[in-house]
CSV table of C-alpha atoms in Angstrom, one decimal:
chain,number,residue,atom,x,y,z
A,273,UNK,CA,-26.3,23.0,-13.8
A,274,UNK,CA,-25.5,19.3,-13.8
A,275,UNK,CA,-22.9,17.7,-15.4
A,276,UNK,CA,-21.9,14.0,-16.0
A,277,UNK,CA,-18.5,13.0,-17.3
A,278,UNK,CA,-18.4,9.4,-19.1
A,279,UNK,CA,-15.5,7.4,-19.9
A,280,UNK,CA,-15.8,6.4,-24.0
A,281,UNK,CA,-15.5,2.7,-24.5
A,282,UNK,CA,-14.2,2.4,-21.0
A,283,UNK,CA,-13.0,-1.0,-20.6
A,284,UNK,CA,-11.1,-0.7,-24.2
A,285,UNK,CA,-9.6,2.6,-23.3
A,286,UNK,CA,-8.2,1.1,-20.0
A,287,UNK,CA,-6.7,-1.5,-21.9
A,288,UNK,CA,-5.5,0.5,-25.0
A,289,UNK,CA,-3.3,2.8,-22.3
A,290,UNK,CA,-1.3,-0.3,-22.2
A,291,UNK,CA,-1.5,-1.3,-25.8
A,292,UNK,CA,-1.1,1.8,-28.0
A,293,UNK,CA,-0.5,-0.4,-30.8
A,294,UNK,CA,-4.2,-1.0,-30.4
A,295,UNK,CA,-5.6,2.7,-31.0
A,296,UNK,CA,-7.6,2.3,-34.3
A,297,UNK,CA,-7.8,-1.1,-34.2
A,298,UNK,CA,-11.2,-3.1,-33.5
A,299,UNK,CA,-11.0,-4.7,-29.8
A,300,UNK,CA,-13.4,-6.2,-27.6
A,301,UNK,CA,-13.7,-7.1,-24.0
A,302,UNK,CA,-15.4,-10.3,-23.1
A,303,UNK,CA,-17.8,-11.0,-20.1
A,304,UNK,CA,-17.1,-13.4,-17.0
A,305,UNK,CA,-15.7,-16.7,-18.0
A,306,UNK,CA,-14.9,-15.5,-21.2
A,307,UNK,CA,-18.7,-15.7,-22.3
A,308,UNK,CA,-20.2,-12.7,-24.4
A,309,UNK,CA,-19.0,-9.3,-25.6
A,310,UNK,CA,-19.6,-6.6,-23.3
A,311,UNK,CA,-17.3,-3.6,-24.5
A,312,UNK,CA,-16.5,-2.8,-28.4
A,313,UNK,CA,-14.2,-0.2,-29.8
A,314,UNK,CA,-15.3,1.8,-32.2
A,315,UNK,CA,-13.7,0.0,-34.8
A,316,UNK,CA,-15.4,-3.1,-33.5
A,317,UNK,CA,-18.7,-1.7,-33.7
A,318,UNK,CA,-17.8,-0.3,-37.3
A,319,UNK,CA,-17.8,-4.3,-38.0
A,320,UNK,CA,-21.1,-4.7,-36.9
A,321,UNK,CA,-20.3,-6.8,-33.5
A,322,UNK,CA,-23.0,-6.5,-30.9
A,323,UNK,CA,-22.9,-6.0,-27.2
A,324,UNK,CA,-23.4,-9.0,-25.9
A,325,UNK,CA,-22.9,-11.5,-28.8
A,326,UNK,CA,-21.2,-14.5,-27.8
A,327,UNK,CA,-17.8,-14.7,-28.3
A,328,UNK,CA,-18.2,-18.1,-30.2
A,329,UNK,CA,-20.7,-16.2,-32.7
A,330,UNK,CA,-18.2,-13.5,-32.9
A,331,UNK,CA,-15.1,-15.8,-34.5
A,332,UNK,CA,-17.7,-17.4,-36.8
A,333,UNK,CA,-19.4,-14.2,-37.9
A,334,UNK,CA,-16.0,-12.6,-38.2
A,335,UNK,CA,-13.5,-15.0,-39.1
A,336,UNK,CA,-11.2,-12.8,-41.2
A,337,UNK,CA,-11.1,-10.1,-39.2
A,338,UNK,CA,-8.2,-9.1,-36.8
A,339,UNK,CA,-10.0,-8.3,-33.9
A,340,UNK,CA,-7.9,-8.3,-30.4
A,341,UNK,CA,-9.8,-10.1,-27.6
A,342,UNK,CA,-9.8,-9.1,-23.9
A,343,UNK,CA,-11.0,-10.9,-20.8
A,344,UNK,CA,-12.5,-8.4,-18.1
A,345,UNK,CA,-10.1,-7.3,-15.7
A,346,UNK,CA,-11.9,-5.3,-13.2
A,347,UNK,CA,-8.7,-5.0,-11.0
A,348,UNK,CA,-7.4,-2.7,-13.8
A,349,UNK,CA,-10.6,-1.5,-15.0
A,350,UNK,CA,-11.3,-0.1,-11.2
A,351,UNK,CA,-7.8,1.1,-10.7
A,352,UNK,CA,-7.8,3.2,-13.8
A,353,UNK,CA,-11.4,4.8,-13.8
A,354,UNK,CA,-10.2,5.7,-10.0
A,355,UNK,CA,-7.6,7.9,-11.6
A,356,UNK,CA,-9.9,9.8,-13.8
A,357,UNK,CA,-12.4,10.5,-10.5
A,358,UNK,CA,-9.4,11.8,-8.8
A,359,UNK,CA,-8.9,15.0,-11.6
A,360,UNK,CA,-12.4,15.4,-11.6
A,361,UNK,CA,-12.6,15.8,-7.6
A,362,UNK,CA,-9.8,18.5,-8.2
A,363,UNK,CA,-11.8,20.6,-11.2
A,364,UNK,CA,-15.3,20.3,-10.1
A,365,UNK,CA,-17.1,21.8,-7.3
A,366,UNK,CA,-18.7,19.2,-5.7
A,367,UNK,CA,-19.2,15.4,-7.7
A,368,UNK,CA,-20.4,11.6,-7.3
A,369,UNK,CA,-19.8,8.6,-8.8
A,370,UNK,CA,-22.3,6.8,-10.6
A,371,UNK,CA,-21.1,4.1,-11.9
A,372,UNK,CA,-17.3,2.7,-12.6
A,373,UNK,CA,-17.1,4.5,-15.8
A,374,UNK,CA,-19.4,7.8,-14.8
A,375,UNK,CA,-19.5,10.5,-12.7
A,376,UNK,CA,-21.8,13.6,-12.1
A,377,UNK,CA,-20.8,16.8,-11.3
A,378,UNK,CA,-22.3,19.6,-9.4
A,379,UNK,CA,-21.7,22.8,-11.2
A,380,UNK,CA,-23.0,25.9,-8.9
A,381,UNK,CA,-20.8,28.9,-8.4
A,382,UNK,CA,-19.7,28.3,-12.0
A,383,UNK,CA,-21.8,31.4,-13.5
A,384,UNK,CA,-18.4,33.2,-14.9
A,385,UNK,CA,-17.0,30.1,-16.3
A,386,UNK,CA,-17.5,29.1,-20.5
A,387,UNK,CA,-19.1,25.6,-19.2
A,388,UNK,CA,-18.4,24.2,-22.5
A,389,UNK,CA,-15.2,25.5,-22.9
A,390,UNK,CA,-14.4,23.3,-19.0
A,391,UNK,CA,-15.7,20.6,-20.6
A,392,UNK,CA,-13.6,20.6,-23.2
A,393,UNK,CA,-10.4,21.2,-20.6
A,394,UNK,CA,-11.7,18.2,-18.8
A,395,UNK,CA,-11.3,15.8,-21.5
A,396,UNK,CA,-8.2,17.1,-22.4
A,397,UNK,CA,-6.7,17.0,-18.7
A,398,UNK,CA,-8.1,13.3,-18.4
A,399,UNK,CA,-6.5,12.2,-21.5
A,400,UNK,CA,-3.5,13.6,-20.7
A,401,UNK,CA,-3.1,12.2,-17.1
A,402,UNK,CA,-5.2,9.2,-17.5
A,403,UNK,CA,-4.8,8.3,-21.3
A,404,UNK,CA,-8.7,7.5,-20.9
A,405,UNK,CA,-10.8,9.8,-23.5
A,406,UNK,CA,-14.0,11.0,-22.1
A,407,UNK,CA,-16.9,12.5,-22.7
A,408,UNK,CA,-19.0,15.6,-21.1
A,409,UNK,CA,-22.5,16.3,-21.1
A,410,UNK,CA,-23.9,19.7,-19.3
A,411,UNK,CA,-27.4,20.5,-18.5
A,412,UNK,CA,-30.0,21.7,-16.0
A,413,UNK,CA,-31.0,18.5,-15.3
A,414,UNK,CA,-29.5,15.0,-14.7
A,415,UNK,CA,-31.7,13.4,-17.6
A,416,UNK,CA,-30.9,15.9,-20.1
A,417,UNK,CA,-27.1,16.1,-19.4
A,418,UNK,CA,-27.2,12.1,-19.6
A,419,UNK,CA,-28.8,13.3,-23.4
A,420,UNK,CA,-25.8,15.7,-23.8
A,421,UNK,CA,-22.8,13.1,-23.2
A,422,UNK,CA,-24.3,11.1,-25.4
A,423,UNK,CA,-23.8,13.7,-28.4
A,424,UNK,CA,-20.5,14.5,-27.0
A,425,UNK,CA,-20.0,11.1,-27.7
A,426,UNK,CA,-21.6,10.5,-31.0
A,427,UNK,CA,-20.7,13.8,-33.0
A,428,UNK,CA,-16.8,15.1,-33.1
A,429,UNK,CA,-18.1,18.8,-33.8
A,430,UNK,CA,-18.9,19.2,-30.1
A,431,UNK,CA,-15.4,18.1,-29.3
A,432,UNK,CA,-16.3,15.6,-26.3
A,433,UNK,CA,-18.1,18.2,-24.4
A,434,UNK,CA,-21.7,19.0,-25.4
A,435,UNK,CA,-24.3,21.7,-23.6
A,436,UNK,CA,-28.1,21.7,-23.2
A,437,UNK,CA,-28.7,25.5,-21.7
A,438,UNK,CA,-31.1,26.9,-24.1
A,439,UNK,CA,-35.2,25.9,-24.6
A,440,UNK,CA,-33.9,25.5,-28.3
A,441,UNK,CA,-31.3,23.4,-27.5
A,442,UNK,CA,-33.3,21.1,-25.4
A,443,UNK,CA,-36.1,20.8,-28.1
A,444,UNK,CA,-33.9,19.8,-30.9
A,445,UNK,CA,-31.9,17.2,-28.6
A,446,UNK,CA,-35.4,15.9,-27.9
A,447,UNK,CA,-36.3,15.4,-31.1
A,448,UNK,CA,-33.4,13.4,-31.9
A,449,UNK,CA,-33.3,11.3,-29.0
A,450,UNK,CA,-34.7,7.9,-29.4
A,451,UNK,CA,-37.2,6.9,-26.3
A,452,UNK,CA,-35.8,3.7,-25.4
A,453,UNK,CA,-32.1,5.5,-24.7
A,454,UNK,CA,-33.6,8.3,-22.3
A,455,UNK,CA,-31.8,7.8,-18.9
A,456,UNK,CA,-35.3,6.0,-16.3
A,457,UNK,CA,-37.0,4.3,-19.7
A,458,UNK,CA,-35.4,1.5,-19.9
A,459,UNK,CA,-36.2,-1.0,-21.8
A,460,UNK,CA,-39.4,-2.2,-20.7
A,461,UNK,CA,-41.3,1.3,-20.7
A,462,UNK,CA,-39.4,1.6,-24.1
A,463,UNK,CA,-41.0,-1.2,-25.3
A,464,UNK,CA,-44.7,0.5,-24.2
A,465,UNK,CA,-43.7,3.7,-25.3
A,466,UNK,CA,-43.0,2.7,-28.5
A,467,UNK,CA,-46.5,0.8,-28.6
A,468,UNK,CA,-48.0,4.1,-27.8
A,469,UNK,CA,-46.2,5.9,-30.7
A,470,UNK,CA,-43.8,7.4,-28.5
A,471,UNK,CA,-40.8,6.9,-30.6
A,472,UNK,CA,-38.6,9.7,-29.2
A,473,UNK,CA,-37.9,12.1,-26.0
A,474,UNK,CA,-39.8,14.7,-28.0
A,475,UNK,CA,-43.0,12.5,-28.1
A,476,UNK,CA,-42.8,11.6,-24.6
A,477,UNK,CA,-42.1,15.7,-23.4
A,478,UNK,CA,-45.0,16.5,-25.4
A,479,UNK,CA,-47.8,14.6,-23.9
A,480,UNK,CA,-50.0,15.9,-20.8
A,481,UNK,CA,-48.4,14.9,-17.2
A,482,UNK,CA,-51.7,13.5,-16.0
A,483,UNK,CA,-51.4,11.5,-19.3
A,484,UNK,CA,-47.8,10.2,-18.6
A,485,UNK,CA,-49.0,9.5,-14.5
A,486,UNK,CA,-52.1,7.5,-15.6
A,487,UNK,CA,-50.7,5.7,-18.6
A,488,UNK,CA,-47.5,4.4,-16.7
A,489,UNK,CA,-48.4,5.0,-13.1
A,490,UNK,CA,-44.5,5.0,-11.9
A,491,UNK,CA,-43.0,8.0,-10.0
A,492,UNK,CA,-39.6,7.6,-12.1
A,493,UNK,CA,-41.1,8.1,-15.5
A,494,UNK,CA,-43.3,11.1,-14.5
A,495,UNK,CA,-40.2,12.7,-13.2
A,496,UNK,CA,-38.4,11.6,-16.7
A,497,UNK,CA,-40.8,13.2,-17.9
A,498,UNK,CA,-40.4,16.7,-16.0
A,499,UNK,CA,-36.8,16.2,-16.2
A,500,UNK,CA,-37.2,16.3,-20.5
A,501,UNK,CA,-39.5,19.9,-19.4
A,502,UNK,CA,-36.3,21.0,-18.2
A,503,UNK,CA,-37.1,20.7,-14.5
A,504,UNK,CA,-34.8,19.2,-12.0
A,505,UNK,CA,-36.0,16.9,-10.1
A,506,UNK,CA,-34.2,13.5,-9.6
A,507,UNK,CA,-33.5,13.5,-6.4
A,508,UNK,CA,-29.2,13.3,-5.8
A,509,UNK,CA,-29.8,10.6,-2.0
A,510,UNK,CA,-31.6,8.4,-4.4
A,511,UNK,CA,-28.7,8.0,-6.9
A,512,UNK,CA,-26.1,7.5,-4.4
A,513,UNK,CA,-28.0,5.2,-1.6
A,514,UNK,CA,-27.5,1.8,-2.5
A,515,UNK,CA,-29.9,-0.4,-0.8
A,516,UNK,CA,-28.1,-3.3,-1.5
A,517,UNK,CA,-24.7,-4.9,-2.8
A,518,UNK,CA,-24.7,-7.9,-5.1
A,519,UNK,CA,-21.1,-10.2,-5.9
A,520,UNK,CA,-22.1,-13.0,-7.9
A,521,UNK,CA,-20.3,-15.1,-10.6
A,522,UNK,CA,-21.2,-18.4,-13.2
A,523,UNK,CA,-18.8,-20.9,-12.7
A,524,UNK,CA,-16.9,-22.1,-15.9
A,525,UNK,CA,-17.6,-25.6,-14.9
A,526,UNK,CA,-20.6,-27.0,-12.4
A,527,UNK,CA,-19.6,-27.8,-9.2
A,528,UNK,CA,-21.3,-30.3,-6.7
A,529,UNK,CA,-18.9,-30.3,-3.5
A,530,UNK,CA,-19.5,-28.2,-0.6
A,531,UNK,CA,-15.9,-27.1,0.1
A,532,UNK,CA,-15.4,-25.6,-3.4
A,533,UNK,CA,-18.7,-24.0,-3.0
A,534,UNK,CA,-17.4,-22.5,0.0
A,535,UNK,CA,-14.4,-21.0,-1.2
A,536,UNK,CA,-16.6,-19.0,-3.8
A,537,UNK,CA,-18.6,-17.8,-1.5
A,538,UNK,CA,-16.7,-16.7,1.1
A,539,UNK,CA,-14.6,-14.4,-1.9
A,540,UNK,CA,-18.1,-13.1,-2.6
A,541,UNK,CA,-18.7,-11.8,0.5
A,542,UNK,CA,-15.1,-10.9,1.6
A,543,UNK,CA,-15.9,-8.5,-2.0
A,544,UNK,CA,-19.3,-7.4,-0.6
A,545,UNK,CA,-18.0,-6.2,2.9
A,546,UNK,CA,-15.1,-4.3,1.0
A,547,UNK,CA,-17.5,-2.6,-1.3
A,548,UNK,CA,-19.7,-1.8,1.8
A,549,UNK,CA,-16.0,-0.3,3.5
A,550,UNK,CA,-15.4,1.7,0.5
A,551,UNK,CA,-18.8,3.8,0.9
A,552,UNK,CA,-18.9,3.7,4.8
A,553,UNK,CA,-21.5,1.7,5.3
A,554,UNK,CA,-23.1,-1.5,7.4
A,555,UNK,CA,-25.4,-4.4,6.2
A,556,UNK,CA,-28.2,-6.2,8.5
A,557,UNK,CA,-28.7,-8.9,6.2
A,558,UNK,CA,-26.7,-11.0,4.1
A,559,UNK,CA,-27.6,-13.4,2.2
A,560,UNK,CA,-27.0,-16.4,-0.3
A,561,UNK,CA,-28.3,-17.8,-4.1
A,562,UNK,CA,-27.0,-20.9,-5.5
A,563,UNK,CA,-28.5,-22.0,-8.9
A,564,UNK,CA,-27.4,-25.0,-10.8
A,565,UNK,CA,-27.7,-24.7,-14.6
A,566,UNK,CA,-31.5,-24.1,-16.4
A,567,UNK,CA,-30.2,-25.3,-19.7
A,568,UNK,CA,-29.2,-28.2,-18.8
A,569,UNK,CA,-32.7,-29.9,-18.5
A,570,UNK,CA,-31.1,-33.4,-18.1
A,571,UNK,CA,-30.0,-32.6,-14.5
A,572,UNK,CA,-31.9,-32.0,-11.6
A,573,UNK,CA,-32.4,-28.4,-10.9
A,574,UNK,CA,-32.5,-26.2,-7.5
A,575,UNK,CA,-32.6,-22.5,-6.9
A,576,UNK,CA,-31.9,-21.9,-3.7
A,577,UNK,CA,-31.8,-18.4,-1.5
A,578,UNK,CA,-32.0,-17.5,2.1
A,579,UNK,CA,-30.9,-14.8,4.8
A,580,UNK,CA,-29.6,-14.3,7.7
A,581,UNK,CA,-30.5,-10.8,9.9
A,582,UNK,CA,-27.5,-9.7,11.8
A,583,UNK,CA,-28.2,-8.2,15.3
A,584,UNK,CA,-25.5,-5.5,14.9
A,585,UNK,CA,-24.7,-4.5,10.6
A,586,UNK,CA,-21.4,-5.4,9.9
A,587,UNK,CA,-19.1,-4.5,7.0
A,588,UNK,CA,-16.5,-6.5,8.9
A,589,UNK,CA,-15.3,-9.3,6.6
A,590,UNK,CA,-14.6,-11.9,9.1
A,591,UNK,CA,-18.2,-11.6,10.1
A,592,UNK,CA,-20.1,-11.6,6.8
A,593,UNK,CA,-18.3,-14.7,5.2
A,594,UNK,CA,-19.0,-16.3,8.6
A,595,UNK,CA,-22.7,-15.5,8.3
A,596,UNK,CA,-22.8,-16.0,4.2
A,597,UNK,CA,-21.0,-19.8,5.0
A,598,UNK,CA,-23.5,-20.5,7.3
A,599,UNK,CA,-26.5,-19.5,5.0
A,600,UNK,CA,-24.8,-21.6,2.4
A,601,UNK,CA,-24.6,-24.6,4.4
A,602,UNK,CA,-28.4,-24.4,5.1
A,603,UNK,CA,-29.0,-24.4,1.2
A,604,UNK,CA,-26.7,-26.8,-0.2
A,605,UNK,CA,-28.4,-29.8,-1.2
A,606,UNK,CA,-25.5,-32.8,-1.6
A,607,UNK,CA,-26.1,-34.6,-5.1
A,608,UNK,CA,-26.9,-31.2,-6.9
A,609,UNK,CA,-24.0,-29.7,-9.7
A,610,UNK,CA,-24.4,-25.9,-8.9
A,611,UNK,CA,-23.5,-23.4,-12.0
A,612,UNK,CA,-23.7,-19.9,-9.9
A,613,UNK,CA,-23.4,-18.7,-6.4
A,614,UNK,CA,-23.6,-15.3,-5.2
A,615,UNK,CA,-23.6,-13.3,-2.0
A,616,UNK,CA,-26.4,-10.2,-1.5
A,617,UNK,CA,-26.0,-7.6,1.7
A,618,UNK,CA,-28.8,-5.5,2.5
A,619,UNK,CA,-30.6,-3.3,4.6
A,620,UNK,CA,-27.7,-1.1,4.4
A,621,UNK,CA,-27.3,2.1,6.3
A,622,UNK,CA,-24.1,4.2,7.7
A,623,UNK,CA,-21.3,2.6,9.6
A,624,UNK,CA,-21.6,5.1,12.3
A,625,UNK,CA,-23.8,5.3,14.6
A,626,UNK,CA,-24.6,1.8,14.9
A,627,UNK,CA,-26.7,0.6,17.8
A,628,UNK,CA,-24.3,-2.5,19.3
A,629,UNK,CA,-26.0,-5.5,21.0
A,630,UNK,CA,-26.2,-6.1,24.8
A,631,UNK,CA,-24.5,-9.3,24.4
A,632,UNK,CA,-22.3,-8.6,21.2
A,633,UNK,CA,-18.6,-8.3,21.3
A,634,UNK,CA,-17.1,-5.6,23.6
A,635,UNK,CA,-16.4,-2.2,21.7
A,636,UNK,CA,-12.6,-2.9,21.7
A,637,UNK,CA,-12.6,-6.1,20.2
A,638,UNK,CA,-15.1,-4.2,17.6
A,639,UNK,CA,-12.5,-1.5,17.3
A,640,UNK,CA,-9.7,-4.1,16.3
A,641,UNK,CA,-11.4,-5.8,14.0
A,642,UNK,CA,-12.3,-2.5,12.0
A,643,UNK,CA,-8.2,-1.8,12.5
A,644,UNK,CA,-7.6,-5.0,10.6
A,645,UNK,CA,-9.9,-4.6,7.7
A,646,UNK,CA,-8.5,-1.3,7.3
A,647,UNK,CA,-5.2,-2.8,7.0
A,648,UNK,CA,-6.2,-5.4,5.0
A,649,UNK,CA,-7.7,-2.9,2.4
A,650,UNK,CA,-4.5,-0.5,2.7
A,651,UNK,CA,-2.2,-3.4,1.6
A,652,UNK,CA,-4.9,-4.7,-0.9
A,653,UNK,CA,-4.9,-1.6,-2.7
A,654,UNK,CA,-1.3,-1.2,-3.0
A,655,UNK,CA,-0.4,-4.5,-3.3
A,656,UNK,CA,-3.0,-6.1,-5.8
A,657,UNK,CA,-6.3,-7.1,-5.0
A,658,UNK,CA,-6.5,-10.1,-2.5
A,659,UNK,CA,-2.7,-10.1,-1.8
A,660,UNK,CA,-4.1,-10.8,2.1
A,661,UNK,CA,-7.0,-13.1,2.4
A,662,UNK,CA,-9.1,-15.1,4.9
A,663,UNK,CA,-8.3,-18.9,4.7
A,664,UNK,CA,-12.0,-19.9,3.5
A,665,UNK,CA,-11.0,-17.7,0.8
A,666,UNK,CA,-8.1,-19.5,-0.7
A,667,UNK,CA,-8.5,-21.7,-3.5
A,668,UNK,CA,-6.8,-24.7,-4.3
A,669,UNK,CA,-3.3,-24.2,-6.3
A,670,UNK,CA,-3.3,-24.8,-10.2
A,671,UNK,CA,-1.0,-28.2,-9.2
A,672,UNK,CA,2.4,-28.2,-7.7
A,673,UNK,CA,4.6,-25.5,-9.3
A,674,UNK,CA,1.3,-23.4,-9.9
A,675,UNK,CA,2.4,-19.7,-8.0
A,676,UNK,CA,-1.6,-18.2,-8.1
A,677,UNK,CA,-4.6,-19.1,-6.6
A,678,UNK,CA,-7.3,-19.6,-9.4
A,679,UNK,CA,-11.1,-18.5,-9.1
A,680,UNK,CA,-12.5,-21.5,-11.4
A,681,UNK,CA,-13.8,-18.2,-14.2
A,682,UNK,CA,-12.0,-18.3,-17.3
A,683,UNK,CA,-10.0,-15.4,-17.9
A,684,UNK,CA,-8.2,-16.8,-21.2
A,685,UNK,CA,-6.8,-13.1,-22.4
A,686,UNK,CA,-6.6,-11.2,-19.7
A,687,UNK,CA,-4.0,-8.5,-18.8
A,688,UNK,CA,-2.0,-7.6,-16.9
A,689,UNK,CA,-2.2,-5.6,-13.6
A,690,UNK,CA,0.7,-3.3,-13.8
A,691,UNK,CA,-0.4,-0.4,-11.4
A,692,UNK,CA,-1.8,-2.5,-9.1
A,693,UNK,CA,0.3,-5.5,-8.5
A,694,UNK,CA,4.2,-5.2,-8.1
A,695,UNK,CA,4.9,-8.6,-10.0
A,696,UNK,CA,3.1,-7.2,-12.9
A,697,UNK,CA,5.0,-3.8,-13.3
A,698,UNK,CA,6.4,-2.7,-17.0
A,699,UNK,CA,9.5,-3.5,-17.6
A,700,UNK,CA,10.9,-1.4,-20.0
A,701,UNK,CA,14.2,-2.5,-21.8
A,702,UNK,CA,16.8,0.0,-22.6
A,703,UNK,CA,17.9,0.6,-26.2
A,704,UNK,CA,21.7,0.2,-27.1
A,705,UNK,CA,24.0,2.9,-26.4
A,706,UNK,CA,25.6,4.1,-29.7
């Protein structure tokens, strides 16, 4: 049996740990640079806000309403998710995480526990620790416990823990499941399902699998479609193995000189050789995009990308912001205002073994420069994210007596970091003594 364990509402839960006041109450956490919705509470989606309206839409549609606004904070957002992975790497036998806000869960040599009932425990234990509600779908298959959460989710009978172990039970879930929601649809074989008359997971199950490989002639949606049979057959490498790592952001405002351009993309890369740290793993290729703005048809417009092959994969960051500067520089074109930059690592495989060049660096200067990323990251962790830097990476100061570096993204409400940077703790102020 599979499991997956989903964080409700997760960037509004990791803010509302912070801000009780705000249980009940309709929040919303905008996008980079402050752009479009991309989490709702419940309350927010009672109001009939949409992911990804704009938030300019949102304060003209809704004018009256109280709605608490939130930039993204992916510092916290990270840090807080990571705490609810940690209690599920104590309570389940074997796990991996899919996504910031979801994990799965390996459930073998669980025969003599209620699955259900640890379902249940988990969401409790996670709310207590965490202050993070969650929500836990069980089945025999990835697909149909992706179903599952989602009536953990939707329906308070099942108490945030819902299980598909029964032909009956996977029918009836079937039946109720719109096509376009099935975990491997997506929304472009939605679209054609729908077309056929395939308007739910029911439809889909119930046609011939030479009709499903013929009609859509894609390996992943025949083995949707087994997967709704009740077979299990998504394989677990092909979930985990990322085959490449994107870190790419819109600039609030367009920018047309080299240096700045620099600065942005040597943070990108700096975040792609972390990320490729964090799941011990090298990339052979990194490369560069830089886009100036499509709407703005009264400028001239250039989309630029190229890549560079390393002779030795590297997650070191020293080395890939030296490469991704380098790729940038060939791709700049002077007299251009550039709206988005973005830094892509590929070909990636495990840190160790790696084959080293003939002529590359000697193994001990190799060594030392993995000791200082690892330091680096140590201190970055505890410290707050970026507390120690590379020069490229520094931006200029917000004026004189400005104490923080700025990115150039507008982060108008944004919180606070208080478990991850020290100058950001709670202070909490103590009550007269009577």
């Amino acid at each position: 049996m599979y499991g997956i364990i989903d964080c409700d509402n997760c960037y509004v839960s990791c803010e509302r740990v912070f801000r009780p006041d705000l249980n009940n109450k309709p929040v919303v956490v905008l996008s980079n640079n402050d752009g479009c919705v991309v989490a709702r509470s419940n309350e927010a989606k009672a109001l009939g806000i949409k992911a990804g309206m704009p938030y300019f839409q949102m304060l003209q549609l809704f004018p009256n309403e109280n709605i608490t606004v939130f930039s993204s904070n992916y510092e916290l957002y990270d840090e807080m998710t990571g705490r609810v992975m940690s209690i599920i790497r104590q309570e389940a036998p074997a796990y991996f995480r899919y996504s910031i806000d979801e994990c799965f869960v390996y459930l073998d040599g669980m025969d003599n526990v209620d699955l259900k009932l640890w379902g249940e425990f988990i969401h409790k234990k996670i709310m207590m620790y965490v202050g993070i509600s969650t929500s836990v779908g069980i089945a025999p298959n990835k697909t149909l416990a992706k179903m599952a959460s989602h009536f953990a989710k939707k329906y308070k009978g099942y108490k945030h823990s819902c299980i598909i172990d029964t032909s009956e039970k996977r029918i009836k879930a079937l039946k109720l499941f719109p096509i376009a929601e099935v975990w491997g649809i997506g929304r472009k074989y939605g679209m054609k399902c729908e077309s056929l008359g395939i308007k739910t997971a029911y439809d889909l199950a119930s046609h011939n699998g030479d009709w499903v490989k013929l009609t859509f002639n894609n390996i992943n949606i025949y083995r949707t479609w087994k997967e709704l049979q009740g077979e299990d057959c998504v394989p677990n490498e092909e979930l985990t193995k990322k085959k490449s790592i994107c870190t790419s952001r819109s600039f609030n405002n367009m920018i047309s000189d080299l240096q700045t351009l620099s600065t942005h993309v040597s943070n990108y890369a700096a975040r792609c050789a972390a990320k490729l740290r964090a799941q011990h793993t090298a990339a052979s290729v990194v490369g560069v995009f830089l886009y100036t703005n499509a709407f703005r048809k009264d400028l001239p417009q250039s989309f630029n990308y190229q890549e560079q092959r390393l002779i030795t994969p590297s997650n070191s960051s020293t080395t890939i912001v030296s490469i991704a500067l380098k790729v940038l520089e060939k791709i700049f074109i002077e007299g251009y205002r550039y709206k988005k930059a973005g830094v892509i690592v590929k070909d990636i495989e495990g840190e160790l073994p790696i084959q080293q060049d003939l002529f590359d660096f000697d193994a001990e200067h190799i060594q030392k420069m993995r000791d200082l990323d690892s330091i680096i990251d140590r201190i970055n962790r505890t410290e707050g994210r970026e507390t120690i830097m590379l020069a490229s990476q520094q931006y200029s100061r917000r004026g004189a007596k400005a104490t923080e570096y700025t990115d150039a993204i507008r982060h108008d409400f944004r919180s606070q970091n208080p478990t991850t940077r020290w100058n950001e703790i709670i202070h909490l102020n103590k009550g007269n003594k009577s």
